[in-house]
PDB file of C-alpha atoms in Angstrom:
ATOM      1  CA  MET A 275     157.299  76.237 101.448  1.00  0.00           C
ATOM      2  CA  ASN A 276     159.378  79.034 102.929  1.00  0.00           C
ATOM      3  CA  TYR A 277     157.831  80.702 105.972  1.00  0.00           C
ATOM      4  CA  ASN A 278     159.535  83.334 108.128  1.00  0.00           C
ATOM      5  CA  LEU A 279     157.267  83.443 111.177  1.00  0.00           C
ATOM      6  CA  LYS A 280     159.145  86.415 112.668  1.00  0.00           C
ATOM      7  CA  ASN A 281     159.779  86.204 116.409  1.00  0.00           C
ATOM      8  CA  PHE A 282     157.666  83.096 116.898  1.00  0.00           C
ATOM      9  CA  TRP A 283     158.427  82.807 120.604  1.00  0.00           C
ATOM     10  CA  LEU A 284     155.543  81.231 122.499  1.00  0.00           C
ATOM     11  CA  SER A 285     154.813  81.777 126.190  1.00  0.00           C
ATOM     12  CA  PHE A 286     154.235  78.356 127.687  1.00  0.00           C
ATOM     13  CA  ASP A 287     154.241  79.160 131.427  1.00  0.00           C
ATOM     14  CA  GLY A 288     153.683  81.958 133.919  1.00  0.00           C
ATOM     15  CA  GLU A 289     152.119  84.496 131.559  1.00  0.00           C
ATOM     16  CA  PRO A 290     148.757  86.262 131.963  1.00  0.00           C
ATOM     17  CA  GLU A 291     145.734  85.392 129.812  1.00  0.00           C
ATOM     18  CA  ILE A 292     146.710  81.755 129.678  1.00  0.00           C
ATOM     19  CA  TYR A 293     144.960  79.272 127.426  1.00  0.00           C
ATOM     20  CA  PHE A 294     145.400  75.599 128.322  1.00  0.00           C
ATOM     21  CA  GLU A 295     145.628  73.016 125.564  1.00  0.00           C
ATOM     22  CA  GLU A 296     146.255  69.408 126.603  1.00  0.00           C
ATOM     23  CA  GLY A 297     148.881  70.231 129.200  1.00  0.00           C
ATOM     24  CA  ALA A 298     150.510  73.134 127.370  1.00  0.00           C
ATOM     25  CA  SER A 299     149.727  76.776 128.099  1.00  0.00           C
ATOM     26  CA  LEU A 300     150.132  79.935 126.078  1.00  0.00           C
ATOM     27  CA  SER A 301     148.624  83.394 125.825  1.00  0.00           C
ATOM     28  CA  PHE A 302     145.609  84.106 123.661  1.00  0.00           C
ATOM     29  CA  LYS A 303     147.815  86.292 121.457  1.00  0.00           C
ATOM     30  CA  ASP A 304     150.207  83.378 120.896  1.00  0.00           C
ATOM     31  CA  LEU A 305     147.288  81.078 120.182  1.00  0.00           C
ATOM     32  CA  ALA A 306     146.011  83.440 117.490  1.00  0.00           C
ATOM     33  CA  ARG A 307     149.425  83.603 115.791  1.00  0.00           C
ATOM     34  CA  ILE A 308     149.934  79.864 115.811  1.00  0.00           C
ATOM     35  CA  ALA A 309     146.424  79.286 114.445  1.00  0.00           C
ATOM     36  CA  ASP A 310     147.014  81.770 111.622  1.00  0.00           C
ATOM     37  CA  ALA A 311     150.345  80.195 110.629  1.00  0.00           C
ATOM     38  CA  SER A 312     148.910  76.678 110.721  1.00  0.00           C
ATOM     39  CA  PHE A 313     145.944  77.788 108.593  1.00  0.00           C
ATOM     40  CA  VAL A 314     148.290  78.616 105.724  1.00  0.00           C
ATOM     41  CA  ILE A 315     150.388  75.443 106.118  1.00  0.00           C
ATOM     42  CA  ASN A 316     147.315  73.220 106.290  1.00  0.00           C
ATOM     43  CA  ARG A 317     145.745  74.925 103.280  1.00  0.00           C
ATOM     44  CA  PHE A 318     148.693  74.089 101.016  1.00  0.00           C
ATOM     45  CA  ASN A 319     150.002  70.952 102.755  1.00  0.00           C
ATOM     46  CA  PRO A 320     153.637  71.273 101.574  1.00  0.00           C
ATOM     47  CA  ASP A 321     156.064  68.346 101.711  1.00  0.00           C
ATOM     48  CA  VAL A 322     158.837  70.465 103.239  1.00  0.00           C
ATOM     49  CA  VAL A 323     158.592  73.744 105.148  1.00  0.00           C
ATOM     50  CA  GLY A 324     161.643  75.888 105.836  1.00  0.00           C
ATOM     51  CA  ILE A 325     160.870  77.734 109.071  1.00  0.00           C
ATOM     52  CA  LEU A 326     162.704  80.894 110.123  1.00  0.00           C
ATOM     53  CA  GLU A 327     162.502  82.787 113.429  1.00  0.00           C
ATOM     54  CA  SER A 328     160.593  80.106 115.294  1.00  0.00           C
ATOM     55  CA  ALA A 329     162.146  80.055 118.745  1.00  0.00           C
ATOM     56  CA  GLY A 330     162.981  76.375 118.941  1.00  0.00           C
ATOM     57  CA  LEU A 331     161.986  72.757 118.746  1.00  0.00           C
ATOM     58  CA  ALA A 332     159.289  73.061 121.426  1.00  0.00           C
ATOM     59  CA  GLU A 333     157.384  75.606 119.341  1.00  0.00           C
ATOM     60  CA  LEU A 334     157.594  73.482 116.204  1.00  0.00           C
ATOM     61  CA  ILE A 335     156.506  70.306 118.001  1.00  0.00           C
ATOM     62  CA  PHE A 336     153.554  72.151 119.543  1.00  0.00           C
ATOM     63  CA  LEU A 337     152.599  73.587 116.142  1.00  0.00           C
ATOM     64  CA  ASN A 338     152.852  70.165 114.500  1.00  0.00           C
ATOM     65  CA  GLU A 339     151.073  68.085 117.136  1.00  0.00           C
ATOM     66  CA  ARG A 340     148.235  70.474 117.986  1.00  0.00           C
ATOM     67  CA  PHE A 341     147.594  72.208 114.678  1.00  0.00           C
ATOM     68  CA  LEU A 342     149.143  70.267 111.777  1.00  0.00           C
ATOM     69  CA  GLY A 343     147.853  66.770 112.461  1.00  0.00           C
ATOM     70  CA  ASN A 344     151.293  65.523 113.564  1.00  0.00           C
ATOM     71  CA  ARG A 345     152.182  64.775 109.946  1.00  0.00           C
ATOM     72  CA  TYR A 346     155.652  66.371 110.038  1.00  0.00           C
ATOM     73  CA  ARG A 347     159.035  65.624 111.570  1.00  0.00           C
ATOM     74  CA  CYS A 348     160.388  68.732 113.285  1.00  0.00           C
ATOM     75  CA  PHE A 349     163.965  70.050 113.250  1.00  0.00           C
ATOM     76  CA  SER A 350     165.334  73.249 114.778  1.00  0.00           C
ATOM     77  CA  PHE A 351     168.879  74.627 115.029  1.00  0.00           C
ATOM     78  CA  ARG A 352     170.069  77.808 116.720  1.00  0.00           C
ATOM     79  CA  ALA A 353     173.000  79.515 115.035  1.00  0.00           C
ATOM     80  CA  THR A 354     175.145  82.186 116.670  1.00  0.00           C
ATOM     81  CA  ASP A 355     175.532  85.603 115.090  1.00  0.00           C
ATOM     82  CA  SER A 356     177.176  88.866 116.129  1.00  0.00           C
ATOM     83  CA  ARG A 357     173.997  90.474 117.479  1.00  0.00           C
ATOM     84  CA  THR A 358     172.012  87.810 119.311  1.00  0.00           C
ATOM     85  CA  ALA A 359     172.270  84.448 120.979  1.00  0.00           C
ATOM     86  CA  GLY A 360     171.005  83.007 117.733  1.00  0.00           C
ATOM     87  CA  ILE A 361     168.095  83.243 115.306  1.00  0.00           C
ATOM     88  CA  PRO A 362     166.840  79.703 114.714  1.00  0.00           C
ATOM     89  CA  LEU A 363     166.445  77.838 111.450  1.00  0.00           C
ATOM     90  CA  GLY A 364     164.202  74.797 111.177  1.00  0.00           C
ATOM     91  CA  PHE A 365     162.433  72.312 108.954  1.00  0.00           C
ATOM     92  CA  LEU A 366     159.094  70.575 108.958  1.00  0.00           C
ATOM     93  CA  VAL A 367     159.343  67.441 106.789  1.00  0.00           C
ATOM     94  CA  ARG A 368     156.358  65.242 105.963  1.00  0.00           C
ATOM     95  CA  LYS A 369     156.720  61.762 107.424  1.00  0.00           C
ATOM     96  CA  ASP A 370     156.453  60.081 104.024  1.00  0.00           C
ATOM     97  CA  TRP A 371     159.830  61.653 103.155  1.00  0.00           C
ATOM     98  CA  LYS A 372     163.087  60.264 104.536  1.00  0.00           C
ATOM     99  CA  VAL A 373     165.550  62.667 106.138  1.00  0.00           C
ATOM    100  CA  GLU A 374     168.956  61.384 105.049  1.00  0.00           C
ATOM    101  CA  SER A 375     170.896  64.099 106.888  1.00  0.00           C
ATOM    102  CA  MET A 376     170.429  67.455 108.608  1.00  0.00           C
ATOM    103  CA  GLU A 377     173.348  69.734 109.485  1.00  0.00           C
ATOM    104  CA  LEU A 378     173.872  73.319 110.634  1.00  0.00           C
ATOM    105  CA  LEU A 379     176.853  74.677 108.707  1.00  0.00           C
ATOM    106  CA  GLU A 380     179.067  77.553 109.813  1.00  0.00           C
ATOM    107  CA  PRO A 381     177.174  78.105 113.098  1.00  0.00           C
ATOM    108  CA  ARG A 382     179.716  80.354 114.825  1.00  0.00           C
ATOM    109  CA  THR A 383     180.985  82.678 112.114  1.00  0.00           C
ATOM    110  CA  PHE A 384     180.440  86.293 113.098  1.00  0.00           C
ATOM    111  CA  SER A 385     178.892  87.272 109.768  1.00  0.00           C
ATOM    112  CA  SER A 386     176.537  84.323 109.415  1.00  0.00           C
ATOM    113  CA  ARG A 387     173.427  83.099 111.149  1.00  0.00           C
ATOM    114  CA  GLY A 388     174.190  79.641 109.873  1.00  0.00           C
ATOM    115  CA  VAL A 389     173.124  77.648 106.847  1.00  0.00           C
ATOM    116  CA  LEU A 390     170.926  74.626 107.460  1.00  0.00           C
ATOM    117  CA  LYS A 391     171.585  71.803 104.985  1.00  0.00           C
ATOM    118  CA  ALA A 392     169.111  68.945 104.673  1.00  0.00           C
ATOM    119  CA  ARG A 393     169.188  65.963 102.334  1.00  0.00           C
ATOM    120  CA  ILE A 394     165.661  64.596 101.946  1.00  0.00           C
ATOM    121  CA  SER A 395     164.424  61.706  99.795  1.00  0.00           C
ATOM    122  CA  ARG A 396     161.288  59.854  98.767  1.00  0.00           C
ATOM    123  CA  GLY A 397     161.563  56.917  96.385  1.00  0.00           C
ATOM    124  CA  ASP A 398     163.941  57.918  93.578  1.00  0.00           C
ATOM    125  CA  ASP A 399     163.754  61.599  94.489  1.00  0.00           C
ATOM    126  CA  GLU A 400     166.562  63.113  96.547  1.00  0.00           C
ATOM    127  CA  ILE A 401     166.812  66.860  97.062  1.00  0.00           C
ATOM    128  CA  THR A 402     169.371  68.800  99.062  1.00  0.00           C
ATOM    129  CA  PHE A 403     168.026  71.957 100.679  1.00  0.00           C
ATOM    130  CA  PHE A 404     170.101  74.913 101.862  1.00  0.00           C
ATOM    131  CA  LEU A 405     167.999  77.086 104.190  1.00  0.00           C
ATOM    132  CA  VAL A 406     169.506  80.514 104.890  1.00  0.00           C
ATOM    133  CA  HIS A 407     168.759  83.642 106.898  1.00  0.00           C
ATOM    134  CA  PHE A 408     171.038  86.474 105.841  1.00  0.00           C
ATOM    135  CA  LYS A 409     171.920  89.510 107.958  1.00  0.00           C
ATOM    136  CA  SER A 410     169.106  92.003 108.504  1.00  0.00           C
ATOM    137  CA  GLN A 411     169.230  95.499 107.047  1.00  0.00           C
ATOM    138  CA  VAL A 412     169.615  97.014 110.544  1.00  0.00           C
ATOM    139  CA  GLU A 413     173.108  98.505 110.844  1.00  0.00           C
ATOM    140  CA  ASP A 414     175.178 100.730 113.109  1.00  0.00           C
ATOM    141  CA  ASN A 415     177.391 102.115 110.322  1.00  0.00           C
ATOM    142  CA  ALA A 416     176.635 102.553 106.637  1.00  0.00           C
ATOM    143  CA  GLY A 417     177.430  99.388 104.745  1.00  0.00           C
ATOM    144  CA  ASP A 418     177.890  97.079 107.756  1.00  0.00           C
ATOM    145  CA  SER A 419     174.889  94.879 106.995  1.00  0.00           C
ATOM    146  CA  ALA A 420     175.634  94.748 103.268  1.00  0.00           C
ATOM    147  CA  ARG A 421     179.216  93.619 103.919  1.00  0.00           C
ATOM    148  CA  LYS A 422     177.941  90.776 106.109  1.00  0.00           C
ATOM    149  CA  ARG A 423     175.323  89.723 103.552  1.00  0.00           C
ATOM    150  CA  ASP A 424     177.990  89.793 100.853  1.00  0.00           C
ATOM    151  CA  ALA A 425     180.202  87.475 102.942  1.00  0.00           C
ATOM    152  CA  GLN A 426     177.242  85.155 103.527  1.00  0.00           C
ATOM    153  CA  GLY A 427     176.354  85.109  99.834  1.00  0.00           C
ATOM    154  CA  ARG A 428     179.902  84.241  98.803  1.00  0.00           C
ATOM    155  CA  ARG A 429     180.114  81.481 101.409  1.00  0.00           C
ATOM    156  CA  LEU A 430     176.780  80.085 100.232  1.00  0.00           C
ATOM    157  CA  LEU A 431     178.103  79.911  96.669  1.00  0.00           C
ATOM    158  CA  GLU A 432     181.180  78.049  97.938  1.00  0.00           C
ATOM    159  CA  LEU A 433     178.932  75.486  99.647  1.00  0.00           C
ATOM    160  CA  VAL A 434     176.882  75.074  96.476  1.00  0.00           C
ATOM    161  CA  ARG A 435     180.045  74.669  94.397  1.00  0.00           C
ATOM    162  CA  GLU A 436     181.353  72.021  96.806  1.00  0.00           C
ATOM    163  CA  GLU A 437     178.071  70.113  96.551  1.00  0.00           C
ATOM    164  CA  LEU A 438     177.994  70.221  92.743  1.00  0.00           C
ATOM    165  CA  SER A 439     181.667  69.265  92.440  1.00  0.00           C
ATOM    166  CA  GLN A 440     180.793  65.962  94.119  1.00  0.00           C
ATOM    167  CA  ASN A 441     177.633  65.466  92.049  1.00  0.00           C
ATOM    168  CA  PRO A 442     177.074  67.780  89.042  1.00  0.00           C
ATOM    169  CA  ASP A 443     173.507  66.479  88.721  1.00  0.00           C
ATOM    170  CA  ALA A 444     172.601  67.116  92.351  1.00  0.00           C
ATOM    171  CA  GLU A 445     169.142  68.566  92.856  1.00  0.00           C
ATOM    172  CA  LEU A 446     169.578  71.628  95.034  1.00  0.00           C
ATOM    173  CA  VAL A 447     167.027  74.063  96.449  1.00  0.00           C
ATOM    174  CA  ILE A 448     168.460  77.182  98.104  1.00  0.00           C
ATOM    175  CA  PHE A 449     165.874  79.251  99.936  1.00  0.00           C
ATOM    176  CA  GLY A 450     165.133  81.431 102.944  1.00  0.00           C
ATOM    177  CA  ASP A 451     165.213  85.073 103.969  1.00  0.00           C
ATOM    178  CA  PHE A 452     167.958  86.929 102.072  1.00  0.00           C
ATOM    179  CA  ASN A 453     167.031  90.361 103.508  1.00  0.00           C
ATOM    180  CA  ASP A 454     167.667  92.013 100.153  1.00  0.00           C
ATOM    181  CA  VAL A 455     165.752  93.132  97.080  1.00  0.00           C
ATOM    182  CA  PRO A 456     167.087  93.245  93.491  1.00  0.00           C
ATOM    183  CA  GLY A 457     169.212  96.208  92.486  1.00  0.00           C
ATOM    184  CA  LEU A 458     172.186  97.904  94.107  1.00  0.00           C
ATOM    185  CA  SER A 459     170.986  99.319  97.425  1.00  0.00           C
ATOM    186  CA  LYS A 460     172.329 102.316  99.353  1.00  0.00           C
ATOM    187  CA  GLN A 461     173.866  99.908 101.853  1.00  0.00           C
ATOM    188  CA  GLU A 462     175.646  97.948  99.108  1.00  0.00           C
ATOM    189  CA  LYS A 463     176.932 101.172  97.541  1.00  0.00           C
ATOM    190  CA  ALA A 464     178.282 102.304 100.927  1.00  0.00           C
ATOM    191  CA  ALA A 465     179.960  98.925 101.435  1.00  0.00           C
ATOM    192  CA  GLY A 466     181.398  98.827  97.913  1.00  0.00           C
ATOM    193  CA  VAL A 467     179.954  95.358  97.262  1.00  0.00           C
ATOM    194  CA  PRO A 468     177.896  94.098  94.317  1.00  0.00           C
ATOM    195  CA  ASP A 469     174.162  93.586  94.421  1.00  0.00           C
ATOM    196  CA  LEU A 470     173.638  90.411  96.449  1.00  0.00           C
ATOM    197  CA  ILE A 471     170.794  89.064  94.312  1.00  0.00           C
ATOM    198  CA  GLU A 472     172.835  89.587  91.130  1.00  0.00           C
ATOM    199  CA  LEU A 473     175.848  87.917  92.775  1.00  0.00           C
ATOM    200  CA  LEU A 474     173.831  84.783  93.507  1.00  0.00           C
ATOM    201  CA  GLN A 475     172.767  84.498  89.860  1.00  0.00           C
ATOM    202  CA  ARG A 476     176.192  84.784  88.241  1.00  0.00           C
ATOM    203  CA  ASP A 477     177.650  81.951  86.188  1.00  0.00           C
ATOM    204  CA  PHE A 478     180.337  79.906  87.926  1.00  0.00           C
ATOM    205  CA  GLU A 479     182.446  76.878  87.036  1.00  0.00           C
ATOM    206  CA  VAL A 480     182.317  73.431  88.591  1.00  0.00           C
ATOM    207  CA  ASN A 481     184.944  70.949  87.417  1.00  0.00           C
ATOM    208  CA  GLY A 482     185.528  73.057  84.298  1.00  0.00           C
ATOM    209  CA  THR A 483     181.844  73.267  83.366  1.00  0.00           C
ATOM    210  CA  LYS A 484     179.887  76.503  83.548  1.00  0.00           C
ATOM    211  CA  THR A 485     176.672  76.483  85.546  1.00  0.00           C
ATOM    212  CA  ARG A 486     174.478  78.841  87.562  1.00  0.00           C
ATOM    213  CA  LEU A 487     171.679  79.077  90.099  1.00  0.00           C
ATOM    214  CA  TYR A 488     168.222  79.860  88.727  1.00  0.00           C
ATOM    215  CA  ASN A 489     166.361  82.458  90.791  1.00  0.00           C
ATOM    216  CA  VAL A 490     162.856  81.251  89.972  1.00  0.00           C
ATOM    217  CA  THR A 491     161.302  83.955  92.180  1.00  0.00           C
ATOM    218  CA  LEU A 492     162.466  86.506  89.598  1.00  0.00           C
ATOM    219  CA  LEU A 493     162.480  84.355  86.452  1.00  0.00           C
ATOM    220  CA  HIS A 494     158.871  83.281  86.968  1.00  0.00           C
ATOM    221  CA  PRO A 495     157.260  85.974  89.135  1.00  0.00           C
ATOM    222  CA  ASP A 496     153.940  85.401  90.856  1.00  0.00           C
ATOM    223  CA  ARG A 497     152.049  88.691  90.776  1.00  0.00           C
ATOM    224  CA  ASP A 498     149.283  89.778  93.104  1.00  0.00           C
ATOM    225  CA  THR A 499     145.797  90.844  92.089  1.00  0.00           C
ATOM    226  CA  SER A 500     147.043  94.361  91.276  1.00  0.00           C
ATOM    227  CA  GLY A 501     149.660  92.956  88.901  1.00  0.00           C
ATOM    228  CA  LYS A 502     152.609  93.659  91.185  1.00  0.00           C
ATOM    229  CA  LEU A 503     155.140  91.209  92.567  1.00  0.00           C
ATOM    230  CA  TRP A 504     156.028  93.236  95.642  1.00  0.00           C
ATOM    231  CA  SER A 505     155.574  96.589  97.336  1.00  0.00           C
ATOM    232  CA  GLU A 506     157.223  98.536 100.079  1.00  0.00           C
ATOM    233  CA  LYS A 507     155.802  97.939 103.538  1.00  0.00           C
ATOM    234  CA  SER A 508     152.313  99.355 103.613  1.00  0.00           C
ATOM    235  CA  THR A 509     148.896  98.711 105.036  1.00  0.00           C
ATOM    236  CA  ASP A 510     148.489  96.032 102.379  1.00  0.00           C
ATOM    237  CA  TYR A 511     151.540  93.769 102.646  1.00  0.00           C
ATOM    238  CA  PRO A 512     155.304  93.916 103.136  1.00  0.00           C
ATOM    239  CA  PRO A 513     157.927  93.216 100.472  1.00  0.00           C
ATOM    240  CA  ALA A 514     157.627  89.793  98.918  1.00  0.00           C
ATOM    241  CA  LEU A 515     161.140  89.999  97.548  1.00  0.00           C
ATOM    242  CA  LEU A 516     163.093  89.159 100.650  1.00  0.00           C
ATOM    243  CA  ASP A 517     162.484  85.399 100.460  1.00  0.00           C
ATOM    244  CA  TYR A 518     163.726  83.575  97.370  1.00  0.00           C
ATOM    245  CA  PHE A 519     164.008  80.147  95.792  1.00  0.00           C
ATOM    246  CA  LEU A 520     167.190  79.414  93.812  1.00  0.00           C
ATOM    247  CA  LEU A 521     167.563  76.078  92.005  1.00  0.00           C
ATOM    248  CA  SER A 522     170.442  74.107  90.556  1.00  0.00           C
ATOM    249  CA  GLN A 523     170.264  73.298  86.860  1.00  0.00           C
ATOM    250  CA  LYS A 524     168.898  69.775  87.403  1.00  0.00           C
ATOM    251  CA  THR A 525     166.189  71.006  89.774  1.00  0.00           C
ATOM    252  CA  TYR A 526     165.271  73.856  87.423  1.00  0.00           C
ATOM    253  CA  SER A 527     164.304  71.280  84.774  1.00  0.00           C
ATOM    254  CA  ARG A 528     161.533  70.178  87.176  1.00  0.00           C
ATOM    255  CA  PHE A 529     160.286  73.656  88.019  1.00  0.00           C
ATOM    256  CA  LYS A 530     156.530  74.306  87.839  1.00  0.00           C
ATOM    257  CA  ARG A 531     155.809  77.562  89.688  1.00  0.00           C
ATOM    258  CA  VAL A 532     156.418  79.851  92.659  1.00  0.00           C
ATOM    259  CA  ASP A 533     153.357  81.040  94.555  1.00  0.00           C
ATOM    260  CA  HIS A 534     153.405  83.911  97.051  1.00  0.00           C
ATOM    261  CA  ILE A 535     150.568  83.753  99.546  1.00  0.00           C
ATOM    262  CA  TYR A 536     149.224  87.307  99.387  1.00  0.00           C
ATOM    263  CA  PRO A 537     146.898  88.785 102.038  1.00  0.00           C
ATOM    264  CA  GLU A 538     144.133  89.336  99.509  1.00  0.00           C
ATOM    265  CA  GLU A 539     144.050  85.559  99.127  1.00  0.00           C
ATOM    266  CA  PHE A 540     144.282  84.767 102.844  1.00  0.00           C
ATOM    267  CA  SER A 541     144.169  87.697 105.240  1.00  0.00           C
ATOM    268  CA  TYR A 542     145.620  85.515 108.003  1.00  0.00           C
ATOM    269  CA  VAL A 543     149.176  85.706 106.649  1.00  0.00           C
ATOM    270  CA  LEU A 544     149.919  89.137 108.102  1.00  0.00           C
ATOM    271  CA  GLU A 545     148.715  88.081 111.524  1.00  0.00           C
ATOM    272  CA  ALA A 546     151.431  85.431 111.768  1.00  0.00           C
ATOM    273  CA  SER A 547     154.326  87.374 110.220  1.00  0.00           C
ATOM    274  CA  ASP A 548     155.275  90.393 108.134  1.00  0.00           C
ATOM    275  CA  HIS A 549     156.904  88.023 105.620  1.00  0.00           C
ATOM    276  CA  LEU A 550     154.809  86.456 102.901  1.00  0.00           C
ATOM    277  CA  PRO A 551     154.941  82.641 102.911  1.00  0.00           C
ATOM    278  CA  CYS A 552     155.909  81.353  99.461  1.00  0.00           C
ATOM    279  CA  ILE A 553     155.652  77.945  97.844  1.00  0.00           C
ATOM    280  CA  LEU A 554     157.844  76.160  95.288  1.00  0.00           C
ATOM    281  CA  ASP A 555     156.201  73.486  93.112  1.00  0.00           C
ATOM    282  CA  LEU A 556     158.339  70.910  91.297  1.00  0.00           C
ATOM    283  CA  LYS A 557     157.265  68.266  88.773  1.00  0.00           C
TER     284      LYS A 557
END
């Protein structure tokens, strides 16, 4: 599951309207958000959850222990970008999976919020996850954000190429918040860069063999009850096409479906974030 919780900073001490829960304290507003997010996670019980914009490890541990039955291991890393002290990336991994390694790549590059790489296994299964959070669309000058996202996208492809050069059959899942929708945007035109989503789907060579990443969010779209995959921000729901799953060729052979959790299915999702949580199912 990919879940951008958006500014999931909890108030543990010294705030008004405090609710006490086994030694921890938080506001009633925080309690409502954490309950809504955990409702969705508990409903689908994913093996791995990529968490974006959750303030840190304390928040994830609290979420896991108080609301998720303590069935996950929690990981959180704070990257440095040009605008903030860091927007965290994290993982929740079910305890029946083994975490072989977890590493924050490129944490101090000005154009990147970091890429979190995790190698996770269970039995004969081993999957390498790349969790990303690309630059937001907020910009001071036309094209600034698009140039940074373009640099992040190209660096991500280099990391994928390096991984596949060592093991062409590696099972890779690349996911997170890409802050971009398909098609050349005004920002990308101003920056003179290609469409980011198209860039990430281009063929490339590894050890002389052509391969690609499969954007299953677009190849196998999950439509809402009105027959649409996404809409502009509205009273109904925000864009679904900011958060993607891209798979290596070996992983794509195991693909089953992508499921966006739309508000008409569970109204709670918009209370926890303006991003739709989405789920990848593999055989």
